[in-house]
Amino acid sequence: MFEGNLIYLAAAYAVFLGGLALYAASLALRRRNLARDERTLEQIARETRDEGRNS
Amino acid sequence: MVQQKSIELSVSSSRQGSARALGVASVVMLAISLVLVFAVAPRAQVEAGGDVQRIFYFHLASALIGFGAWIVTAVAGIQYLRRRDLKHDRLALASAEIGVVFIAMVLLSGMLWARPVWNTFWTWDFKLTLSALQFLMYVAYLMLRAGIEDPNRRARFAAVYGIVGALTVPLNFLVSRVLQSVHPAVYGPSVNATQQGGFGVPTEMTLILVFCLATFTVLYFYLLRARIALQERADALNARRAELLS
């Protein structure tokens, strides 16, 4: 009755492992975007400081 | 000043070290869990799906961790309302988000288990419907947070929402035990006579389930730390941005 249903077992474990991998990847992606934003903000802060000093 | 800097650096590197240790432990335990589930666990009776029943180990472990994560969100919400410290709000957010991931996996794997056993992916049974509603409720929690700018106002609303939301968690565990439901209650007493796909749980299965639960607990703490660290950085960035604009 269930012999042909191993595809559901494989799909369920693909959901578990894929879900965890996707979430871990989303954390890594958000960390990378945050690092880019931090660099941009520091650059703007530096430029603002330099402009203030020059004027 | 130099001494303070070196203390900060050593705290940061020890934090990174323990996060890495948790990450490695998660991966190793996950690999062992898979071996136990597929190579050691006994085959269940045909009524539970035979080999398909092996979904049970990760399905139940994910459910316990997912619902547990929402309880943590509520406790962190209570702590925030008492102390007004945003670190509790960060914990609440991180735990709610991880809970959403785990319960999404529970719903999807449950559907894949239901198809061969109940002959349908979904049925509007009270327990299944409640689980889907709880999932949507926490997705809405994350959306509500994203829609509020002021951090303190956001934390206050989210704390109340998180506390009210967690009140529905025990209901989910009671439903298949005190009401008639197609979803079986494998552990504990039950008056549910309409359950389908239930199975006896020998000690071997319980031990493997306990190991999978331990694995998912370690994984939860690893993801929680990573998510909190991310939020700390995001909050610091927003504060710096506000400082620059003012």
Short mmCIF file of C-alpha atoms in Angstrom, two decimals:
data_model
loop_
_atom_site.label_atom_id
_atom_site.label_comp_id
_atom_site.label_asym_id
_atom_site.label_seq_id
_atom_site.Cartn_x
_atom_site.Cartn_y
_atom_site.Cartn_z
CA MET A 1 0.00 0.00 0.00
CA PHE A 2 2.77 2.43 0.95
CA GLU A 3 5.72 1.05 -1.01
CA GLY A 4 5.41 3.67 -3.75
CA ASN A 5 5.15 6.48 -1.24
CA LEU A 6 8.82 6.91 -0.34
CA ILE A 7 8.75 10.04 -2.49
CA TYR A 8 6.77 11.72 0.34
CA LEU A 9 9.46 10.74 2.87
CA ALA A 10 12.19 12.17 0.62
CA ALA A 11 10.15 15.34 0.01
CA ALA A 12 9.55 15.85 3.75
CA TYR A 13 13.26 15.60 4.57
CA ALA A 14 14.03 17.91 1.65
CA VAL A 15 11.62 20.38 3.31
CA PHE A 16 13.42 20.07 6.67
CA LEU A 17 16.96 20.34 5.33
CA GLY A 18 16.05 22.85 2.63
CA GLY A 19 14.12 25.02 5.10
CA LEU A 20 17.01 25.15 7.53
CA ALA A 21 19.52 25.82 4.74
CA LEU A 22 17.33 28.60 3.31
CA TYR A 23 16.97 30.27 6.71
CA ALA A 24 20.72 30.04 7.35
CA ALA A 25 21.33 31.53 3.88
CA SER A 26 18.86 34.35 4.57
CA LEU A 27 20.74 35.18 7.79
CA ALA A 28 24.06 35.21 5.91
CA LEU A 29 22.58 37.43 3.18
CA ARG A 30 21.14 39.89 5.70
CA ARG A 31 24.51 39.99 7.51
CA ARG A 32 26.26 40.77 4.23
CA ASN A 33 23.77 43.55 3.38
CA LEU A 34 24.17 44.99 6.86
CA ALA A 35 27.98 45.06 6.50
CA ARG A 36 27.56 46.91 3.17
CA ASP A 37 25.19 49.44 4.80
CA GLU A 38 27.66 49.95 7.66
CA ARG A 39 30.46 50.67 5.19
CA THR A 40 28.26 53.10 3.23
CA LEU A 41 27.23 54.92 6.40
CA GLU A 42 30.83 55.20 7.58
CA GLN A 43 31.79 56.62 4.19
CA ILE A 44 29.00 59.23 4.38
CA ALA A 45 30.06 60.10 7.95
CA ARG A 46 33.67 60.55 6.81
CA GLU A 47 32.65 62.74 3.87
CA THR A 48 30.38 64.86 6.09
CA ARG A 49 33.27 65.32 8.58
CA ASP A 50 35.68 66.30 5.78
CA GLU A 51 33.19 68.78 4.32
CA GLY A 52 32.70 70.36 7.74
CA ARG A 53 36.46 70.68 8.18
CA ASN A 54 36.97 72.25 4.70
CA SER A 55 34.19 74.84 4.98
CA MET B 1 41.17 52.49 27.45
CA VAL B 2 43.55 49.93 25.94
CA GLN B 3 42.61 47.44 28.67
CA GLN B 4 38.86 48.00 27.97
CA LYS B 5 39.45 47.45 24.24
CA SER B 6 41.31 44.18 24.90
CA ILE B 7 38.51 42.99 27.23
CA GLU B 8 35.92 43.81 24.53
CA LEU B 9 37.99 41.94 21.94
CA SER B 10 38.39 38.85 24.14
CA VAL B 11 34.62 38.83 24.94
CA SER B 12 33.83 39.15 21.22
CA SER B 13 36.22 36.35 20.23
CA SER B 14 34.92 34.04 22.99
CA ARG B 15 31.34 34.77 21.77
CA GLN B 16 32.39 33.90 18.22
CA GLY B 17 34.07 30.74 19.48
CA SER B 18 30.97 29.51 21.31
CA ALA B 19 28.75 30.40 18.31
CA ARG B 20 31.05 28.37 16.07
CA ALA B 21 30.98 25.46 18.54
CA LEU B 22 27.15 25.56 18.52
CA GLY B 23 27.16 25.62 14.70
CA VAL B 24 29.51 22.63 14.47
CA ALA B 25 27.50 20.73 17.12
CA SER B 26 24.28 21.44 15.16
CA VAL B 27 25.67 20.07 11.90
CA VAL B 28 27.21 16.97 13.53
CA MET B 29 24.05 16.21 15.53
CA LEU B 30 21.88 16.75 12.44
CA ALA B 31 23.99 14.22 10.51
CA ILE B 32 23.75 11.68 13.38
CA SER B 33 19.96 12.26 13.58
CA LEU B 34 19.59 11.46 9.89
CA VAL B 35 21.58 8.23 10.32
CA LEU B 36 19.41 7.26 13.32
CA VAL B 37 16.15 8.07 11.49
CA PHE B 38 17.00 6.25 8.26
CA ALA B 39 19.30 3.41 9.39
CA VAL B 40 18.47 2.62 13.04
CA ALA B 41 14.79 3.48 13.65
CA PRO B 42 12.42 0.52 13.26
CA ARG B 43 9.87 0.49 10.48
CA ALA B 44 6.45 1.48 11.78
CA GLN B 45 3.22 -0.42 11.14
CA VAL B 46 1.53 0.04 7.79
CA GLU B 47 -1.35 2.12 9.29
CA ALA B 48 1.18 4.84 10.21
CA GLY B 49 2.69 4.82 6.74
CA GLY B 50 5.44 2.20 7.10
CA ASP B 51 8.68 3.91 6.08
CA VAL B 52 6.89 7.25 5.59
CA GLN B 53 6.40 7.32 9.38
CA ARG B 54 10.11 8.26 9.62
CA ILE B 55 8.88 11.84 9.03
CA PHE B 56 7.63 11.67 12.64
CA TYR B 57 11.07 12.26 14.25
CA PHE B 58 11.77 15.63 12.64
CA HIS B 59 8.06 16.56 12.45
CA LEU B 60 7.46 16.30 16.21
CA ALA B 61 10.88 17.73 17.15
CA SER B 62 10.24 20.76 14.88
CA ALA B 63 6.76 21.23 16.34
CA LEU B 64 8.04 21.19 19.93
CA ILE B 65 10.86 23.64 19.11
CA GLY B 66 8.59 25.90 17.01
CA PHE B 67 5.91 26.17 19.68
CA GLY B 68 8.59 26.45 22.37
CA ALA B 69 10.11 29.35 20.43
CA TRP B 70 6.78 31.23 20.58
CA ILE B 71 6.63 30.63 24.35
CA VAL B 72 10.12 32.21 24.54
CA THR B 73 8.75 35.17 22.54
CA ALA B 74 5.99 35.62 25.12
CA VAL B 75 8.38 35.38 28.08
CA ALA B 76 10.73 37.89 26.42
CA GLY B 77 7.69 40.14 25.83
CA ILE B 78 6.81 40.00 29.53
CA GLN B 79 10.43 40.80 30.39
CA TYR B 80 10.39 43.76 27.99
CA LEU B 81 7.19 45.16 29.53
CA ARG B 82 8.74 44.86 32.99
CA ARG B 83 12.23 46.23 32.21
CA ARG B 84 11.75 48.27 28.98
CA ASP B 85 15.08 46.93 27.74
CA LEU B 86 15.26 46.40 23.96
CA LYS B 87 17.49 43.33 24.37
CA HIS B 88 14.34 41.41 25.43
CA ASP B 89 12.57 42.66 22.30
CA ARG B 90 15.44 41.39 20.15
CA LEU B 91 15.11 37.97 21.80
CA ALA B 92 11.33 38.00 21.18
CA LEU B 93 11.78 38.87 17.50
CA ALA B 94 14.53 36.27 16.92
CA SER B 95 12.55 33.51 18.62
CA ALA B 96 9.30 34.35 16.78
CA GLU B 97 11.06 34.29 13.41
CA ILE B 98 12.72 30.93 14.11
CA GLY B 99 9.35 29.62 15.35
CA VAL B 100 7.79 30.59 12.01
CA VAL B 101 10.51 28.66 10.13
CA PHE B 102 10.06 25.53 12.27
CA ILE B 103 6.24 25.57 12.13
CA ALA B 104 6.35 26.09 8.34
CA MET B 105 8.43 22.89 8.16
CA VAL B 106 5.93 21.13 10.47
CA LEU B 107 2.97 22.10 8.27
CA LEU B 108 4.67 21.10 5.02
CA SER B 109 6.06 17.80 6.36
CA GLY B 110 2.67 17.04 7.95
CA MET B 111 0.99 17.49 4.57
CA LEU B 112 3.53 15.14 2.96
CA TRP B 113 2.90 12.54 5.67
CA ALA B 114 -0.87 12.95 5.42
CA ARG B 115 -1.05 12.22 1.70
CA PRO B 116 -0.14 8.48 1.93
CA VAL B 117 -1.84 7.92 5.33
CA TRP B 118 -5.03 10.02 5.13
CA ASN B 119 -5.15 10.02 1.33
CA THR B 120 -5.20 13.82 1.26
CA PHE B 121 -2.64 16.58 1.75
CA TRP B 122 -5.00 18.66 3.88
CA THR B 123 -8.22 18.38 5.80
CA TRP B 124 -9.98 21.13 7.76
CA ASP B 125 -9.55 19.26 11.01
CA PHE B 126 -9.53 21.49 14.12
CA LYS B 127 -5.87 20.79 15.00
CA LEU B 128 -4.59 21.31 11.47
CA THR B 129 -6.63 24.49 11.02
CA LEU B 130 -5.46 25.83 14.38
CA SER B 131 -1.82 25.13 13.48
CA ALA B 132 -2.21 26.95 10.15
CA LEU B 133 -3.87 29.92 11.91
CA GLN B 134 -1.10 30.06 14.50
CA PHE B 135 1.49 30.07 11.71
CA LEU B 136 -0.31 32.96 9.98
CA MET B 137 -0.64 34.78 13.32
CA TYR B 138 3.13 34.78 13.79
CA VAL B 139 3.73 35.79 10.16
CA ALA B 140 1.41 38.73 10.96
CA TYR B 141 3.49 39.40 14.11
CA LEU B 142 6.60 39.82 11.95
CA MET B 143 4.68 42.02 9.49
CA LEU B 144 3.31 44.18 12.32
CA ARG B 145 6.82 44.73 13.62
CA ALA B 146 8.06 45.72 10.17
CA GLY B 147 5.29 48.32 9.93
CA ILE B 148 6.14 50.28 13.12
CA GLU B 149 9.05 52.75 12.98
CA ASP B 150 9.49 53.75 16.62
CA PRO B 151 11.52 50.96 18.35
CA ASN B 152 9.89 51.34 21.79
CA ARG B 153 6.35 51.48 20.41
CA ARG B 154 7.13 48.47 18.19
CA ALA B 155 8.53 46.52 21.13
CA ARG B 156 5.46 47.35 23.29
CA PHE B 157 2.94 46.25 20.64
CA ALA B 158 4.96 43.15 19.78
CA ALA B 159 5.26 42.16 23.45
CA VAL B 160 1.47 42.26 23.96
CA TYR B 161 0.87 40.44 20.64
CA GLY B 162 3.46 37.79 21.54
CA ILE B 163 1.91 37.17 24.96
CA VAL B 164 -1.63 36.84 23.57
CA GLY B 165 -0.38 34.62 20.71
CA ALA B 166 1.38 32.22 23.06
CA LEU B 167 -1.89 31.59 24.92
CA THR B 168 -3.03 29.56 21.90
CA VAL B 169 0.01 27.22 22.07
CA PRO B 170 -1.26 24.87 24.85
CA LEU B 171 -4.57 24.65 22.98
CA ASN B 172 -2.80 23.00 20.04
CA PHE B 173 -1.44 20.23 22.27
CA LEU B 174 -4.83 19.68 23.93
CA VAL B 175 -6.92 19.56 20.75
CA SER B 176 -6.00 16.06 19.57
CA ARG B 177 -6.31 14.72 23.14
CA VAL B 178 -9.64 16.11 24.31
CA LEU B 179 -11.48 16.57 20.99
CA GLN B 180 -12.15 14.18 18.12
CA SER B 181 -9.42 14.79 15.54
CA VAL B 182 -7.93 12.93 12.61
CA HIS B 183 -4.44 13.91 13.91
CA PRO B 184 -3.15 11.19 16.26
CA ALA B 185 -1.88 11.91 19.77
CA VAL B 186 1.12 9.59 19.99
CA TYR B 187 2.16 10.42 23.56
CA GLY B 188 0.05 10.96 26.65
CA PRO B 189 -3.60 10.23 27.45
CA SER B 190 -6.20 10.84 24.76
CA VAL B 191 -9.98 10.44 24.40
CA ASN B 192 -9.66 10.94 20.65
CA ALA B 193 -11.31 7.97 18.92
CA THR B 194 -11.28 9.33 15.36
CA GLN B 195 -7.48 9.61 14.97
CA GLN B 196 -5.96 7.94 11.93
CA GLY B 197 -2.37 6.87 11.37
CA GLY B 198 -1.49 6.50 15.07
CA PHE B 199 1.20 4.01 16.07
CA GLY B 200 2.75 2.40 19.11
CA VAL B 201 6.02 3.96 20.20
CA PRO B 202 8.68 1.47 21.33
CA THR B 203 11.59 2.70 23.49
CA GLU B 204 13.91 2.73 20.47
CA MET B 205 11.69 5.25 18.66
CA THR B 206 11.41 7.42 21.77
CA LEU B 207 15.20 7.51 22.23
CA ILE B 208 15.71 8.55 18.60
CA LEU B 209 13.02 11.20 18.99
CA VAL B 210 14.78 12.53 22.12
CA PHE B 211 18.06 12.75 20.18
CA CYS B 212 16.33 14.61 17.32
CA LEU B 213 14.77 16.96 19.87
CA ALA B 214 18.20 17.63 21.38
CA THR B 215 19.54 18.32 17.87
CA PHE B 216 16.79 20.80 17.11
CA THR B 217 17.30 22.46 20.50
CA VAL B 218 21.00 23.03 19.76
CA LEU B 219 20.06 24.25 16.28
CA TYR B 220 17.48 26.62 17.78
CA PHE B 221 20.06 28.17 20.11
CA TYR B 222 22.55 28.51 17.27
CA LEU B 223 20.02 30.27 15.02
CA LEU B 224 18.77 32.36 17.95
CA ARG B 225 22.24 33.68 18.72
CA ALA B 226 22.90 34.44 15.06
CA ARG B 227 19.55 36.25 14.67
CA ILE B 228 20.01 38.29 17.87
CA ALA B 229 23.54 39.29 16.79
CA LEU B 230 22.14 40.39 13.43
CA GLN B 231 19.44 42.48 15.11
CA GLU B 232 21.97 44.09 17.47
CA ARG B 233 23.98 45.20 14.44
CA ALA B 234 20.85 46.45 12.65
CA ASP B 235 19.76 48.44 15.71
CA ALA B 236 23.24 49.94 16.09
CA LEU B 237 23.22 50.88 12.41
CA ASN B 238 19.80 52.54 12.72
CA ALA B 239 20.97 54.49 15.78
CA ARG B 240 24.09 55.65 13.91
CA ARG B 241 21.96 56.65 10.91
CA ALA B 242 19.60 58.66 13.13
CA GLU B 243 22.61 60.31 14.78
CA LEU B 244 24.03 61.33 11.38
CA LEU B 245 20.70 62.72 10.16
CA SER B 246 20.11 64.81 13.28
#
